[in-house]
PDB file of C-alpha atoms in Angstrom:
ATOM      1  CA  MET A1012      57.892   2.484  67.541  1.00 39.00           C
ATOM      2  CA  ARG A1013      59.107   4.761  64.750  1.00 40.00           C
ATOM      3  CA  LEU A1014      58.543   7.768  67.060  1.00 39.00           C
ATOM      4  CA  GLN A1015      60.651   6.252  69.830  1.00 41.00           C
ATOM      5  CA  GLY A1016      63.521   5.566  67.440  1.00 40.00           C
ATOM      6  CA  SER A1017      63.390   9.136  66.220  1.00 41.00           C
ATOM      7  CA  SER A1018      63.486  10.440  69.829  1.00 40.00           C
ATOM      8  CA  ALA A1019      66.595   8.367  70.661  1.00 41.00           C
ATOM      9  CA  SER A1020      68.296   9.653  67.549  1.00 43.00           C
ATOM     10  CA  SER A1021      67.461  13.223  68.565  1.00 44.00           C
ATOM     11  CA  ALA A1022      68.958  12.729  72.024  1.00 45.00           C
ATOM     12  CA  SER A1023      72.169  11.373  70.526  1.00 46.00           C
ATOM     13  CA  VAL A1024      72.387  14.400  68.239  1.00 44.00           C
ATOM     14  CA  ALA A1025      71.901  16.724  71.201  1.00 45.00           C
ATOM     15  CA  SER A1026      74.632  14.926  73.156  1.00 48.00           C
ATOM     16  CA  ARG A1027      77.056  15.243  70.315  1.00 46.00           C
ATOM     17  CA  LEU A1028      76.198  18.915  69.985  1.00 45.00           C
ATOM     18  CA  TYR A1029      76.783  19.385  73.685  1.00 46.00           C
ATOM     19  CA  GLY A1030      80.155  17.577  73.737  1.00 46.00           C
ATOM     20  CA  THR A1031      81.780  19.184  70.711  1.00 42.00           C
ATOM     21  CA  ARG A1032      83.223  22.569  70.180  1.00 39.00           C
ATOM     22  CA  SER A1033      82.503  22.774  66.507  1.00 41.00           C
ATOM     23  CA  ARG A1034      78.756  23.433  66.952  1.00 43.00           C
ATOM     24  CA  ARG A1035      78.651  26.344  64.507  1.00 41.00           C
ATOM     25  CA  ASP A1036      79.885  24.139  61.649  1.00 43.00           C
ATOM     26  CA  SER A1037      77.284  21.457  62.423  1.00 43.00           C
ATOM     27  CA  LEU A1038      74.239  23.718  62.907  1.00 43.00           C
ATOM     28  CA  GLY A1039      75.044  26.245  60.163  1.00 43.00           C
ATOM     29  CA  SER A1040      73.429  29.651  60.427  1.00 44.00           C
ATOM     30  CA  ASP A1041      70.064  28.577  61.968  1.00 47.00           C
ATOM     31  CA  PRO A1042      68.971  31.514  64.159  1.00 44.00           C
ATOM     32  CA  GLU A1043      67.188  29.206  66.607  1.00 45.00           C
ATOM     33  CA  LEU A1044      70.402  27.343  67.437  1.00 44.00           C
ATOM     34  CA  ILE A1045      72.793  29.193  69.537  1.00 45.00           C
ATOM     35  CA  SER A1046      76.423  28.477  70.046  1.00 48.00           C
ATOM     36  CA  PHE A1047      77.421  27.079  73.369  1.00 45.00           C
ATOM     37  CA  SER A1048      80.273  28.005  75.573  1.00 50.00           C
ATOM     38  CA  ASP A1049      81.355  26.930  78.948  1.00 50.00           C
ATOM     39  CA  SER A1050      80.026  30.118  80.388  1.00 53.00           C
ATOM     40  CA  ASP A1051      76.502  29.653  79.025  1.00 55.00           C
ATOM     41  CA  ASN A1052      73.735  29.182  81.363  1.00 70.00           C
ATOM     42  CA  VAL A1053      72.659  25.589  81.688  1.00 78.00           C
ATOM     43  CA  GLN A1054      69.095  26.705  82.197  1.00 80.00           C
ATOM     44  CA  ASP A1055      69.002  28.505  78.875  1.00 82.00           C
ATOM     45  CA  PHE A1056      70.435  25.457  77.254  1.00 79.00           C
ATOM     46  CA  ASN A1057      67.792  23.243  78.767  1.00 82.00           C
ATOM     47  CA  SER A1058      65.123  25.663  77.647  1.00 82.00           C
ATOM     48  CA  GLN A1059      66.500  25.676  74.160  1.00 83.00           C
ATOM     49  CA  MET A1060      66.777  21.890  74.181  1.00 84.00           C
ATOM     50  CA  THR A1061      63.204  21.612  75.356  1.00 86.00           C
ATOM     51  CA  SER A1062      62.054  23.890  72.549  1.00 86.00           C
ATOM     52  CA  PHE A1063      64.185  22.037  70.066  1.00 86.00           C
ATOM     53  CA  THR A1064      62.974  18.681  71.287  1.00 86.00           C
ATOM     54  CA  LYS A1065      59.400  19.907  71.100  1.00 88.00           C
ATOM     55  CA  ARG A1066      59.851  21.139  67.570  1.00 89.00           C
ATOM     56  CA  LEU A1067      61.654  17.934  66.676  1.00 88.00           C
ATOM     57  CA  ASN A1068      58.799  15.909  68.095  1.00 88.00           C
ATOM     58  CA  GLU A1069      56.343  18.008  66.133  1.00 89.00           C
ATOM     59  CA  PHE A1070      58.423  17.433  63.037  1.00 89.00           C
ATOM     60  CA  GLU A1071      58.479  13.708  63.755  1.00 88.00           C
ATOM     61  CA  GLU A1072      54.726  13.728  64.292  1.00 89.00           C
ATOM     62  CA  ARG A1073      54.195  15.582  61.047  1.00 90.00           C
ATOM     63  CA  ASN A1074      56.599  13.196  59.346  1.00 90.00           C
ATOM     64  CA  MET A1075      54.698  10.268  60.851  1.00 91.00           C
ATOM     65  CA  ALA A1076      51.421  11.765  59.695  1.00 89.00           C
ATOM     66  CA  LEU A1077      52.900  12.300  56.262  1.00 91.00           C
ATOM     67  CA  GLN A1078      54.164   8.711  56.208  1.00 91.00           C
ATOM     68  CA  GLU A1079      50.737   7.464  57.230  1.00 90.00           C
ATOM     69  CA  GLU A1080      49.107   9.699  54.633  1.00 90.00           C
ATOM     70  CA  ARG A1081      51.606   8.469  52.104  1.00 90.00           C
ATOM     71  CA  SER A1082      50.895   4.860  53.065  1.00 90.00           C
ATOM     72  CA  ARG A1083      47.155   5.528  52.891  1.00 90.00           C
ATOM     73  CA  LEU A1084      47.531   7.231  49.547  1.00 91.00           C
ATOM     74  CA  LYS A1085      49.724   4.398  48.347  1.00 90.00           C
ATOM     75  CA  THR A1086      47.103   1.908  49.477  1.00 91.00           C
ATOM     76  CA  GLU A1087      44.360   3.954  47.868  1.00 91.00           C
ATOM     77  CA  ASN A1088      46.498   4.270  44.759  1.00 91.00           C
ATOM     78  CA  ALA A1089      46.958   0.508  44.684  1.00 90.00           C
ATOM     79  CA  VAL A1090      43.214   0.058  45.150  1.00 92.00           C
ATOM     80  CA  LEU A1091      42.576   2.609  42.421  1.00 92.00           C
ATOM     81  CA  MET A1092      45.111   0.955  40.146  1.00 92.00           C
ATOM     82  CA  GLU A1093      43.446  -2.381  40.777  1.00 92.00           C
ATOM     83  CA  ARG A1094      40.079  -0.810  40.114  1.00 92.00           C
ATOM     84  CA  ILE A1095      41.453   0.826  36.970  1.00 92.00           C
ATOM     85  CA  HIS A1096      42.811  -2.542  35.902  1.00 92.00           C
ATOM     86  CA  VAL A1097      39.415  -4.137  36.533  1.00 92.00           C
ATOM     87  CA  LEU A1098      37.694  -1.293  34.680  1.00 92.00           C
ATOM     88  CA  GLU A1099      40.133  -1.661  31.798  1.00 92.00           C
ATOM     89  CA  GLU A1100      39.373  -5.371  31.649  1.00 92.00           C
ATOM     90  CA  GLN A1101      35.660  -4.585  31.798  1.00 91.00           C
ATOM     91  CA  LEU A1102      36.153  -1.975  29.091  1.00 91.00           C
ATOM     92  CA  GLN A1103      37.990  -4.464  26.916  1.00 91.00           C
ATOM     93  CA  THR A1104      35.271  -7.016  27.561  1.00 90.00           C
ATOM     94  CA  SER A1105      32.604  -4.425  26.744  1.00 89.00           C
ATOM     95  CA  GLU A1106      34.466  -3.390  23.613  1.00 90.00           C
ATOM     96  CA  GLN A1107      34.769  -7.015  22.572  1.00 91.00           C
ATOM     97  CA  ARG A1108      31.076  -7.561  23.243  1.00 90.00           C
ATOM     98  CA  TYR A1109      30.272  -4.362  21.368  1.00 89.00           C
ATOM     99  CA  LYS A1110      32.369  -5.484  18.406  1.00 90.00           C
ATOM    100  CA  GLU A1111      30.735  -8.906  18.464  1.00 90.00           C
ATOM    101  CA  GLN A1112      27.297  -7.304  18.777  1.00 88.00           C
ATOM    102  CA  MET A1113      28.127  -4.907  15.953  1.00 88.00           C
ATOM    103  CA  GLN A1114      29.283  -7.820  13.817  1.00 89.00           C
ATOM    104  CA  GLU A1115      26.117  -9.759  14.633  1.00 88.00           C
ATOM    105  CA  ASP A1116      23.959  -6.704  13.922  1.00 86.00           C
ATOM    106  CA  LYS A1117      25.840  -6.102  10.689  1.00 87.00           C
ATOM    107  CA  SER A1118      25.422  -9.717   9.625  1.00 87.00           C
ATOM    108  CA  ARG A1119      21.758  -9.692  10.673  1.00 87.00           C
ATOM    109  CA  SER A1120      21.193  -6.391   8.856  1.00 86.00           C
ATOM    110  CA  LYS A1121      22.891  -7.799   5.773  1.00 88.00           C
ATOM    111  CA  ASP A1122      20.705 -10.901   5.882  1.00 89.00           C
ATOM    112  CA  LEU A1123      17.618  -8.767   6.495  1.00 89.00           C
ATOM    113  CA  LEU A1124      18.519  -6.478   3.600  1.00 89.00           C
ATOM    114  CA  ALA A1125      19.074  -9.465   1.326  1.00 89.00           C
ATOM    115  CA  ARG A1126      15.717 -10.920   2.393  1.00 90.00           C
ATOM    116  CA  VAL A1127      13.988  -7.588   1.810  1.00 89.00           C
ATOM    117  CA  GLU A1128      15.580  -7.366  -1.643  1.00 90.00           C
ATOM    118  CA  ARG A1129      14.414 -10.901  -2.456  1.00 90.00           C
ATOM    119  CA  GLU A1130      10.912 -10.099  -1.222  1.00 90.00           C
ATOM    120  CA  LYS A1131      10.884  -6.891  -3.269  1.00 89.00           C
ATOM    121  CA  GLN A1132      12.019  -8.787  -6.350  1.00 90.00           C
ATOM    122  CA  LEU A1133       9.390 -11.483  -5.833  1.00 91.00           C
ATOM    123  CA  GLU A1134       6.736  -8.845  -5.225  1.00 89.00           C
ATOM    124  CA  ALA A1135       7.787  -6.980  -8.363  1.00 89.00           C
ATOM    125  CA  GLU A1136       7.622 -10.200 -10.384  1.00 90.00           C
ATOM    126  CA  SER A1137       4.199 -10.947  -8.901  1.00 90.00           C
ATOM    127  CA  HIS A1138       2.959  -7.455  -9.779  1.00 88.00           C
ATOM    128  CA  ALA A1139       4.360  -7.795 -13.294  1.00 89.00           C
ATOM    129  CA  LEU A1140       2.597 -11.138 -13.742  1.00 90.00           C
ATOM    130  CA  LYS A1141      -0.657  -9.700 -12.399  1.00 90.00           C
ATOM    131  CA  TYR A1142      -0.282  -6.735 -14.730  1.00 89.00           C
ATOM    132  CA  GLN A1143       0.200  -9.049 -17.704  1.00 90.00           C
ATOM    133  CA  MET A1144      -2.865 -11.052 -16.690  1.00 91.00           C
ATOM    134  CA  LEU A1145      -4.913  -7.878 -16.247  1.00 89.00           C
ATOM    135  CA  GLU A1146      -3.678  -6.578 -19.598  1.00 88.00           C
ATOM    136  CA  LYS A1147      -4.678  -9.861 -21.223  1.00 89.00           C
ATOM    137  CA  ASP A1148      -8.086  -9.755 -19.532  1.00 88.00           C
ATOM    138  CA  LEU A1149      -8.493  -6.145 -20.643  1.00 88.00           C
ATOM    139  CA  GLN A1150      -7.739  -7.021 -24.254  1.00 89.00           C
ATOM    140  CA  SER A1151     -10.185  -9.926 -24.080  1.00 88.00           C
ATOM    141  CA  ALA A1152     -12.808  -7.644 -22.537  1.00 87.00           C
ATOM    142  CA  LYS A1153     -12.224  -5.072 -25.282  1.00 87.00           C
ATOM    143  CA  LYS A1154     -12.630  -7.730 -27.967  1.00 88.00           C
ATOM    144  CA  GLU A1155     -15.747  -9.056 -26.269  1.00 87.00           C
ATOM    145  CA  ALA A1156     -17.151  -5.531 -25.947  1.00 86.00           C
ATOM    146  CA  GLU A1157     -16.417  -4.877 -29.614  1.00 88.00           C
ATOM    147  CA  LYS A1158     -18.061  -8.144 -30.568  1.00 87.00           C
ATOM    148  CA  THR A1159     -21.075  -7.358 -28.397  1.00 85.00           C
ATOM    149  CA  HIS A1160     -21.269  -3.884 -29.901  1.00 86.00           C
ATOM    150  CA  GLN A1161     -21.198  -5.329 -33.413  1.00 88.00           C
ATOM    151  CA  GLU A1162     -23.870  -7.858 -32.490  1.00 84.00           C
ATOM    152  CA  ALA A1163     -25.959  -5.072 -30.960  1.00 82.00           C
ATOM    153  CA  GLU A1164     -25.568  -2.963 -34.090  1.00 85.00           C
ATOM    154  CA  LYS A1165     -26.484  -5.953 -36.231  1.00 85.00           C
ATOM    155  CA  ALA A1166     -29.485  -6.747 -34.058  1.00 81.00           C
ATOM    156  CA  LYS A1167     -30.504  -3.082 -34.135  1.00 83.00           C
ATOM    157  CA  SER A1168     -30.249  -3.101 -37.921  1.00 84.00           C
ATOM    158  CA  GLU A1169     -32.279  -6.291 -38.074  1.00 81.00           C
ATOM    159  CA  LEU A1170     -34.807  -4.789 -35.679  1.00 80.00           C
ATOM    160  CA  ASP A1171     -35.094  -1.678 -37.836  1.00 83.00           C
ATOM    161  CA  LYS A1172     -35.547  -3.907 -40.872  1.00 83.00           C
ATOM    162  CA  VAL A1173     -38.184  -5.954 -39.081  1.00 78.00           C
ATOM    163  CA  LYS A1174     -39.932  -2.751 -38.028  1.00 79.00           C
ATOM    164  CA  GLY A1175     -39.852  -1.580 -41.642  1.00 81.00           C
ATOM    165  CA  ASP A1176     -41.159  -4.926 -42.875  1.00 78.00           C
ATOM    166  CA  LEU A1177     -43.811  -4.867 -40.183  1.00 76.00           C
ATOM    167  CA  ALA A1178     -44.898  -1.349 -41.122  1.00 80.00           C
ATOM    168  CA  GLN A1179     -44.952  -2.326 -44.785  1.00 80.00           C
ATOM    169  CA  SER A1180     -46.936  -5.472 -44.009  1.00 74.00           C
ATOM    170  CA  GLN A1181     -49.365  -3.530 -41.855  1.00 76.00           C
ATOM    171  CA  PHE A1182     -49.770  -1.010 -44.651  1.00 81.00           C
ATOM    172  CA  LEU A1183     -50.326  -3.870 -47.101  1.00 77.00           C
ATOM    173  CA  VAL A1184     -52.868  -5.465 -44.778  1.00 74.00           C
ATOM    174  CA  GLU A1185     -54.683  -2.191 -44.401  1.00 80.00           C
ATOM    175  CA  SER A1186     -54.657  -1.750 -48.186  1.00 79.00           C
ATOM    176  CA  LEU A1187     -55.909  -5.300 -48.679  1.00 75.00           C
ATOM    177  CA  ASP A1188     -58.583  -4.798 -46.039  1.00 76.00           C
ATOM    178  CA  GLU A1189     -59.746  -1.655 -47.788  1.00 81.00           C
ATOM    179  CA  GLU A1190     -59.658  -3.370 -51.179  1.00 77.00           C
ATOM    180  CA  LEU A1191     -61.510  -6.366 -49.790  1.00 74.00           C
ATOM    181  CA  MET A1192     -64.104  -4.114 -48.228  1.00 82.00           C
ATOM    182  CA  LYS A1193     -64.558  -2.316 -51.525  1.00 80.00           C
ATOM    183  CA  LEU A1194     -64.897  -5.618 -53.378  1.00 73.00           C
ATOM    184  CA  ASN A1195     -67.381  -6.907 -50.838  1.00 72.00           C
ATOM    185  CA  ASN A1196     -69.409  -3.769 -51.169  1.00 79.00           C
ATOM    186  CA  GLN A1197     -69.253  -3.920 -54.945  1.00 74.00           C
ATOM    187  CA  PHE A1198     -70.118  -7.614 -54.887  1.00 67.00           C
ATOM    188  CA  LYS A1199     -73.063  -6.950 -52.629  1.00 73.00           C
ATOM    189  CA  ARG A1200     -74.284  -4.165 -54.822  1.00 74.00           C
ATOM    190  CA  PHE A1201     -73.737  -6.284 -57.898  1.00 64.00           C
ATOM    191  CA  LYS A1202     -75.488  -9.210 -56.309  1.00 63.00           C
ATOM    192  CA  GLU A1203     -78.432  -7.097 -55.264  1.00 68.00           C
ATOM    193  CA  GLU A1204     -78.679  -5.403 -58.615  1.00 63.00           C
ATOM    194  CA  ALA A1205     -78.333  -8.707 -60.416  1.00 54.00           C
ATOM    195  CA  LYS A1206     -80.982 -10.289 -58.260  1.00 58.00           C
ATOM    196  CA  GLN A1207     -83.348  -7.430 -58.956  1.00 60.00           C
ATOM    197  CA  ASP A1208     -82.707  -7.216 -62.678  1.00 52.00           C
ATOM    198  CA  ILE A1209     -81.783 -10.739 -63.746  1.00 50.00           C
ATOM    199  CA  ASP A1210     -85.359 -11.741 -64.380  1.00 51.00           C
ATOM    200  CA  SER A1211     -86.463  -8.492 -66.030  1.00 53.00           C
ATOM    201  CA  SER A1212     -84.874  -9.038 -69.389  1.00 47.00           C
ATOM    202  CA  SER A1213     -82.117 -10.809 -71.197  1.00 48.00           C
ATOM    203  CA  GLU A1214     -80.756  -7.489 -72.284  1.00 55.00           C
ATOM    204  CA  MET A1215     -80.294  -6.515 -68.692  1.00 49.00           C
ATOM    205  CA  VAL A1216     -78.547  -9.831 -68.098  1.00 46.00           C
ATOM    206  CA  GLU A1217     -76.191  -9.124 -70.933  1.00 57.00           C
ATOM    207  CA  VAL A1218     -75.591  -5.631 -69.591  1.00 54.00           C
ATOM    208  CA  LEU A1219     -74.931  -6.993 -66.156  1.00 50.00           C
ATOM    209  CA  THR A1220     -72.707  -9.656 -67.582  1.00 55.00           C
ATOM    210  CA  ALA A1221     -70.778  -7.039 -69.468  1.00 62.00           C
ATOM    211  CA  GLU A1222     -70.547  -4.880 -66.382  1.00 60.00           C
ATOM    212  CA  THR A1223     -69.393  -7.836 -64.358  1.00 56.00           C
ATOM    213  CA  GLU A1224     -66.796  -8.676 -66.904  1.00 62.00           C
ATOM    214  CA  GLU A1225     -65.751  -5.051 -67.028  1.00 64.00           C
ATOM    215  CA  LEU A1226     -65.560  -4.945 -63.249  1.00 59.00           C
ATOM    216  CA  ARG A1227     -63.510  -8.140 -63.173  1.00 58.00           C
ATOM    217  CA  LYS A1228     -61.130  -6.737 -65.749  1.00 63.00           C
ATOM    218  CA  ARG A1229     -60.825  -3.455 -63.867  1.00 61.00           C
ATOM    219  CA  ILE A1230     -60.101  -5.137 -60.531  1.00 55.00           C
ATOM    220  CA  ASN A1231     -57.694  -7.821 -61.666  1.00 52.00           C
ATOM    221  CA  PRO A1232     -57.531  -8.740 -65.312  1.00 51.00           C
ATOM    222  CA  ARG A1233     -55.627 -11.911 -64.523  1.00 48.00           C
ATOM    223  CA  GLN A1234     -58.311 -13.441 -62.268  1.00 47.00           C
ATOM    224  CA  GLY A1235     -61.282 -15.269 -63.811  1.00 51.00           C
ATOM    225  CA  SER A1236     -64.196 -13.889 -61.753  1.00 57.00           C
ATOM    226  CA  VAL A1237     -65.112 -11.686 -58.795  1.00 56.00           C
ATOM    227  CA  ALA A1238     -65.456 -14.705 -56.521  1.00 63.00           C
ATOM    228  CA  GLU A1239     -62.031 -15.970 -57.467  1.00 68.00           C
ATOM    229  CA  GLN A1240     -60.625 -12.477 -56.970  1.00 63.00           C
ATOM    230  CA  MET A1241     -62.142 -12.284 -53.501  1.00 64.00           C
ATOM    231  CA  MET A1242     -60.819 -15.728 -52.613  1.00 72.00           C
ATOM    232  CA  GLY A1243     -57.364 -14.689 -53.780  1.00 67.00           C
ATOM    233  CA  LEU A1244     -57.557 -11.511 -51.764  1.00 64.00           C
ATOM    234  CA  GLU A1245     -58.659 -13.462 -48.693  1.00 67.00           C
ATOM    235  CA  GLU A1246     -55.746 -15.889 -49.083  1.00 74.00           C
ATOM    236  CA  GLU A1247     -53.319 -12.998 -49.529  1.00 68.00           C
ATOM    237  CA  LEU A1248     -54.821 -11.360 -46.455  1.00 67.00           C
ATOM    238  CA  GLU A1249     -54.296 -14.553 -44.416  1.00 74.00           C
ATOM    239  CA  ARG A1250     -50.695 -14.769 -45.593  1.00 72.00           C
ATOM    240  CA  ALA A1251     -50.171 -11.121 -44.650  1.00 67.00           C
ATOM    241  CA  LYS A1252     -51.658 -11.760 -41.188  1.00 68.00           C
ATOM    242  CA  LEU A1253     -49.405 -14.815 -40.734  1.00 78.00           C
ATOM    243  CA  GLN A1254     -46.382 -12.735 -41.751  1.00 69.00           C
ATOM    244  CA  ILE A1255     -47.417 -10.028 -39.275  1.00 68.00           C
ATOM    245  CA  ARG A1256     -47.643 -12.630 -36.486  1.00 73.00           C
ATOM    246  CA  GLN A1257     -44.175 -13.929 -37.380  1.00 74.00           C
ATOM    247  CA  LEU A1258     -42.744 -10.409 -37.421  1.00 69.00           C
ATOM    248  CA  ASN A1259     -44.324  -9.659 -34.040  1.00 68.00           C
ATOM    249  CA  SER A1260     -42.815 -12.874 -32.629  1.00 76.00           C
ATOM    250  CA  GLU A1261     -39.352 -11.943 -33.954  1.00 68.00           C
ATOM    251  CA  LYS A1262     -39.758  -8.442 -32.520  1.00 62.00           C
ATOM    252  CA  GLU A1263     -40.590  -9.857 -29.080  1.00 70.00           C
ATOM    253  CA  GLU A1264     -37.566 -12.187 -29.225  1.00 71.00           C
ATOM    254  CA  LEU A1265     -35.262  -9.267 -30.099  1.00 62.00           C
ATOM    255  CA  GLN A1266     -36.713  -7.165 -27.271  1.00 60.00           C
ATOM    256  CA  VAL A1267     -36.113 -10.022 -24.802  1.00 66.00           C
ATOM    257  CA  HIS A1268     -32.548 -10.408 -26.127  1.00 58.00           C
ATOM    258  CA  PHE A1269     -31.758  -6.699 -25.629  1.00 53.00           C
ATOM    259  CA  SER A1270     -33.407  -6.564 -22.209  1.00 58.00           C
ATOM    260  CA  THR A1271     -31.085  -9.317 -20.926  1.00 54.00           C
TER     261      THR A1271
END
């Protein structure tokens, strides 16, 4: 319909151009338009009009195409503007969500950091308490070790003393055994000699008595006779043996104590 309107307008323009004499003023200096005169050939005019009409139609078609393109572009522009508006709204929504998410993450991170700090503080306090307990246990262990060391040194000293006493007692026992053996031998010899000579003469008895007395005085002046001296030595020997048994028992107890 727009093309038909444009064609009617073009025909009216051509009619006015044909009916007026001032065609040069209306058409200007366009080389394709020629001035008309009464003597011009109608055929040339029709040819020119046909060419003009054709070009005018082409112009109208191009104008129509441009209008359609413009309308299409306008429609597309409206669609794009609407899409841009939607995208802007989506962008604003996304930005708002991002801000909210950032705020939530920030708050969550702050809470997490505070919790981590509390846990670190509690852990540090726990480690400090454990360290104090370990330090206390270490001091107690040191004191106990020192006490045990002192007891061990004391027991070692007592053991050395017991060993010394035992060695001394063993030496005493050996000495007493030797002395007792000597006395027994002397008593046997004396007894044999006395038995052989006691009936021979009173002088021999006196000599033997003197020798016996001399022997008694030489062995132990404080004891009354050889028999008493031997009995005393036997009692002393028994006491020494009892002391040795006691020392051996104490030694075994100390060895059991150190082995545990």
